[in-house]
Amino acid sequence: MSGRLTPSIDQLVKCLRYLPGVGPKSATRMALHLLERNQDRAAELAIALSEALTRVKRCTCCQNFTEEELCAICSDPRRTEKQICVVESPTDVVAFEQTSAYRGRYFVLMGHLSPIDGIGPREIGMDKLQSRLHEAEVEEVILATNPTVEGEATAHYVAEIAKSLNLTVSRIAHGIPVGGELGMLDAGTLSHALEGRKSLL
Ligand code: ZN
């Protein structure tokens, strides 16, 4: 693809390919579309991305994305503090919230354990989760990491911490395709997965 367009367009195409599911062809089409017909929108996009990068940070309580100290879920007094659903990414929180089936809190690990890539407990905030689980209100931990090898290993790690604190531990299972990603599931499937969670004790 390189060399056929200008260096700046090549760079833009390269960046658009960072997006999930975008290959060289669609990245090129997007880049040319923005420059050819939609320059105002393209500028808007550039500003929105830059603003989001500056303003969005992690919630000090659950590591979800927020622009305040606490995210909207952690600062909502109607959500029970008894349940903590542990997920790998803010996308999973969005997926669960779309089901309206869950009224507890979350902890967003921002990834999974992957020793081969140098990602250990510290890198994904496991120490923060551990101190969160020590809080008196917490009774149940729902493990909702992805059903991949790394996701299972991460769930196992969290389960051990939770069990050592005598908390109820469950793992969502029903209807989740092995190797899949929670963020890709429809609300119905995810809602069933939550209801059908299995106790790990
Ligand atoms: Zn939060």
Short mmCIF file of C-alpha atoms and ligand atoms in Angstrom, two decimals:
data_model
loop_
_atom_site.label_atom_id
_atom_site.label_comp_id
_atom_site.label_asym_id
_atom_site.label_seq_id
_atom_site.Cartn_x
_atom_site.Cartn_y
_atom_site.Cartn_z
CA MET A 1 0.00 0.00 0.00
CA SER A 2 2.88 2.36 0.77
CA GLY A 3 4.25 4.70 -1.85
CA ARG A 4 1.07 4.94 -3.87
CA LEU A 5 -0.32 7.86 -1.87
CA THR A 6 1.42 10.70 -0.05
CA PRO A 7 3.53 10.11 3.09
CA SER A 8 0.87 11.77 5.29
CA ILE A 9 -1.90 9.63 3.85
CA ASP A 10 0.23 6.52 4.27
CA GLN A 11 0.70 7.47 7.92
CA LEU A 12 -3.05 8.04 8.36
CA VAL A 13 -3.81 4.65 6.78
CA LYS A 14 -1.30 3.03 9.09
CA CYS A 15 -2.99 4.60 12.13
CA LEU A 16 -6.51 3.67 11.01
CA ARG A 17 -5.35 0.07 10.84
CA TYR A 18 -4.85 0.17 14.62
CA LEU A 19 -8.65 -0.03 14.86
CA PRO A 20 -10.07 -3.54 15.36
CA GLY A 21 -11.29 -5.21 12.18
CA VAL A 22 -9.82 -2.58 9.83
CA GLY A 23 -7.62 -4.00 7.08
CA PRO A 24 -5.46 -2.12 4.53
CA LYS A 25 -8.29 -1.71 2.01
CA SER A 26 -10.86 -0.23 4.35
CA ALA A 27 -8.22 1.92 6.07
CA THR A 28 -7.30 3.43 2.71
CA ARG A 29 -10.96 3.96 1.85
CA MET A 30 -11.58 5.69 5.20
CA ALA A 31 -8.54 7.95 4.86
CA LEU A 32 -9.44 9.04 1.35
CA HIS A 33 -13.08 9.53 2.29
CA LEU A 34 -12.14 11.84 5.17
CA LEU A 35 -9.75 13.91 3.05
CA GLU A 36 -11.81 13.99 -0.12
CA ARG A 37 -15.35 14.64 1.08
CA ASN A 38 -15.38 15.18 4.79
CA GLN A 39 -12.62 17.53 5.86
CA ASP A 40 -14.71 19.24 8.57
CA ARG A 41 -15.67 15.89 10.06
CA ALA A 42 -12.06 14.78 9.84
CA ALA A 43 -10.97 17.80 11.87
CA GLU A 44 -13.75 17.07 14.36
CA LEU A 45 -12.51 13.50 14.65
CA ALA A 46 -8.94 14.63 15.27
CA ILE A 47 -10.08 17.03 18.02
CA ALA A 48 -12.39 14.45 19.64
CA LEU A 49 -9.59 11.89 19.78
CA SER A 50 -7.12 14.36 21.21
CA GLU A 51 -9.62 15.60 23.84
CA ALA A 52 -10.51 12.06 24.89
CA LEU A 53 -6.84 11.21 25.27
CA THR A 54 -6.31 14.25 27.47
CA ARG A 55 -9.45 13.97 29.62
CA VAL A 56 -10.20 10.30 30.03
CA LYS A 57 -8.46 8.59 32.92
CA ARG A 58 -9.07 5.56 35.10
CA CYS A 59 -11.51 5.56 38.02
CA THR A 60 -9.50 5.47 41.24
CA CYS A 61 -11.88 2.82 42.61
CA CYS A 62 -12.49 0.38 39.73
CA GLN A 63 -10.13 1.41 36.88
CA ASN A 64 -13.03 2.01 34.50
CA PHE A 65 -12.76 5.04 32.21
CA THR A 66 -13.90 8.33 33.68
CA GLU A 67 -13.26 12.06 33.45
CA GLU A 68 -13.79 12.53 37.20
CA GLU A 69 -12.13 10.96 40.22
CA LEU A 70 -14.82 8.23 40.30
CA CYS A 71 -16.68 6.73 37.34
CA ALA A 72 -20.47 7.02 36.97
CA ILE A 73 -21.01 3.50 38.37
CA CYS A 74 -18.80 3.90 41.45
CA SER A 75 -20.44 7.21 42.30
CA ASP A 76 -23.99 5.82 41.92
CA PRO A 77 -25.34 5.16 45.46
CA ARG A 78 -28.08 2.86 44.07
CA ARG A 79 -25.53 0.24 43.02
CA THR A 80 -24.85 -2.43 45.62
CA GLU A 81 -21.31 -2.70 46.93
CA LYS A 82 -21.83 -6.35 47.83
CA GLN A 83 -21.04 -7.65 44.35
CA ILE A 84 -17.95 -6.94 42.31
CA CYS A 85 -17.84 -8.12 38.71
CA VAL A 86 -14.25 -8.44 37.48
CA VAL A 87 -13.80 -7.77 33.76
CA GLU A 88 -10.86 -7.27 31.41
CA SER A 89 -11.86 -4.05 29.72
CA PRO A 90 -14.17 -1.00 29.79
CA THR A 91 -15.86 -2.51 26.70
CA ASP A 92 -17.07 -5.38 28.89
CA VAL A 93 -18.59 -2.90 31.37
CA VAL A 94 -20.50 -1.31 28.49
CA ALA A 95 -21.72 -4.76 27.40
CA PHE A 96 -22.92 -5.67 30.92
CA GLU A 97 -24.57 -2.29 31.41
CA GLN A 98 -26.57 -2.81 28.20
CA THR A 99 -28.18 -5.89 29.75
CA SER A 100 -29.50 -3.90 32.77
CA ALA A 101 -29.28 -7.26 34.58
CA TYR A 102 -26.48 -6.29 36.92
CA ARG A 103 -26.78 -3.78 39.75
CA GLY A 104 -23.44 -4.33 41.48
CA ARG A 105 -20.03 -2.73 40.95
CA TYR A 106 -17.13 -3.61 38.70
CA PHE A 107 -13.41 -3.88 38.71
CA VAL A 108 -11.74 -3.38 35.33
CA LEU A 109 -8.40 -5.18 35.10
CA MET A 110 -7.36 -3.41 31.88
CA GLY A 111 -6.20 -6.69 30.38
CA HIS A 112 -5.30 -10.17 31.54
CA LEU A 113 -2.28 -11.93 32.96
CA SER A 114 0.16 -12.84 30.22
CA PRO A 115 3.57 -13.74 31.64
CA ILE A 116 4.97 -14.34 28.15
CA ASP A 117 4.35 -10.65 27.31
CA GLY A 118 5.65 -9.51 30.69
CA ILE A 119 2.15 -8.71 31.98
CA GLY A 120 1.94 -9.78 35.59
CA PRO A 121 -0.55 -9.03 38.39
CA ARG A 122 0.91 -5.58 38.99
CA GLU A 123 0.52 -4.44 35.38
CA ILE A 124 -3.24 -5.05 35.36
CA GLY A 125 -3.92 -3.59 38.82
CA MET A 126 -4.34 -6.81 40.78
CA ASP A 127 -2.96 -5.13 43.93
CA LYS A 128 -5.69 -2.51 43.66
CA LEU A 129 -8.34 -5.21 43.22
CA GLN A 130 -6.99 -7.03 46.24
CA SER A 131 -7.33 -3.99 48.49
CA ARG A 132 -10.80 -3.36 47.05
CA LEU A 133 -11.87 -6.90 47.99
CA HIS A 134 -10.75 -6.25 51.55
CA GLU A 135 -13.49 -3.66 51.94
CA ALA A 136 -16.11 -4.78 54.43
CA GLU A 137 -19.13 -4.39 52.14
CA VAL A 138 -17.93 -6.86 49.51
CA GLU A 139 -19.58 -10.31 49.66
CA GLU A 140 -19.40 -11.78 46.16
CA VAL A 141 -16.90 -11.70 43.31
CA ILE A 142 -18.21 -12.47 39.84
CA LEU A 143 -15.45 -13.46 37.44
CA ALA A 144 -16.25 -12.20 33.96
CA THR A 145 -12.88 -12.30 32.24
CA ASN A 146 -12.87 -13.56 28.64
CA PRO A 147 -13.09 -17.33 28.04
CA THR A 148 -9.56 -17.50 26.63
CA VAL A 149 -6.52 -19.23 28.15
CA GLU A 150 -5.26 -15.92 29.59
CA GLY A 151 -8.74 -14.93 30.76
CA GLU A 152 -9.18 -18.25 32.59
CA ALA A 153 -5.75 -17.96 34.21
CA THR A 154 -6.62 -14.43 35.34
CA ALA A 155 -9.98 -15.59 36.71
CA HIS A 156 -8.21 -18.35 38.62
CA TYR A 157 -5.79 -15.85 40.14
CA VAL A 158 -8.61 -13.57 41.30
CA ALA A 159 -10.60 -16.56 42.60
CA GLU A 160 -7.69 -17.54 44.86
CA ILE A 161 -7.53 -14.04 46.34
CA ALA A 162 -11.31 -13.95 46.86
CA LYS A 163 -11.38 -17.40 48.47
CA SER A 164 -8.61 -16.42 50.88
CA LEU A 165 -10.89 -13.59 52.00
CA ASN A 166 -13.86 -15.98 52.39
CA LEU A 167 -15.86 -14.27 49.66
CA THR A 168 -18.37 -16.06 47.44
CA VAL A 169 -16.79 -16.56 44.01
CA SER A 170 -18.62 -17.33 40.79
CA ARG A 171 -17.67 -17.54 37.13
CA ILE A 172 -19.98 -16.59 34.29
CA ALA A 173 -20.13 -19.41 31.78
CA HIS A 174 -23.40 -20.17 30.07
CA GLY A 175 -23.48 -19.30 26.38
CA ILE A 176 -20.11 -17.61 26.17
CA PRO A 177 -18.18 -18.95 23.18
CA VAL A 178 -14.71 -20.26 24.07
CA GLY A 179 -12.05 -17.87 22.81
CA GLY A 180 -14.62 -15.12 22.34
CA GLU A 181 -14.74 -11.62 23.72
CA LEU A 182 -17.48 -10.43 26.04
CA GLY A 183 -17.75 -7.07 24.32
CA MET A 184 -18.89 -8.82 21.14
CA LEU A 185 -21.83 -10.63 22.77
CA ASP A 186 -25.43 -9.51 22.53
CA ALA A 187 -27.18 -8.32 25.68
CA GLY A 188 -29.40 -11.42 25.95
CA THR A 189 -26.51 -13.89 25.89
CA LEU A 190 -24.54 -11.87 28.41
CA SER A 191 -27.52 -11.48 30.69
CA HIS A 192 -28.04 -15.30 30.67
CA ALA A 193 -24.33 -15.79 31.32
CA LEU A 194 -24.61 -13.61 34.40
CA GLU A 195 -27.71 -15.37 35.71
CA GLY A 196 -26.19 -18.80 35.05
CA ARG A 197 -22.90 -18.05 36.84
CA LYS A 198 -21.40 -21.00 38.68
CA SER A 199 -20.03 -20.91 42.17
CA LEU A 200 -16.32 -21.73 42.37
CA LEU A 201 -16.35 -22.84 45.99
ZN ZN B 1 -15.35 3.22 39.08
#
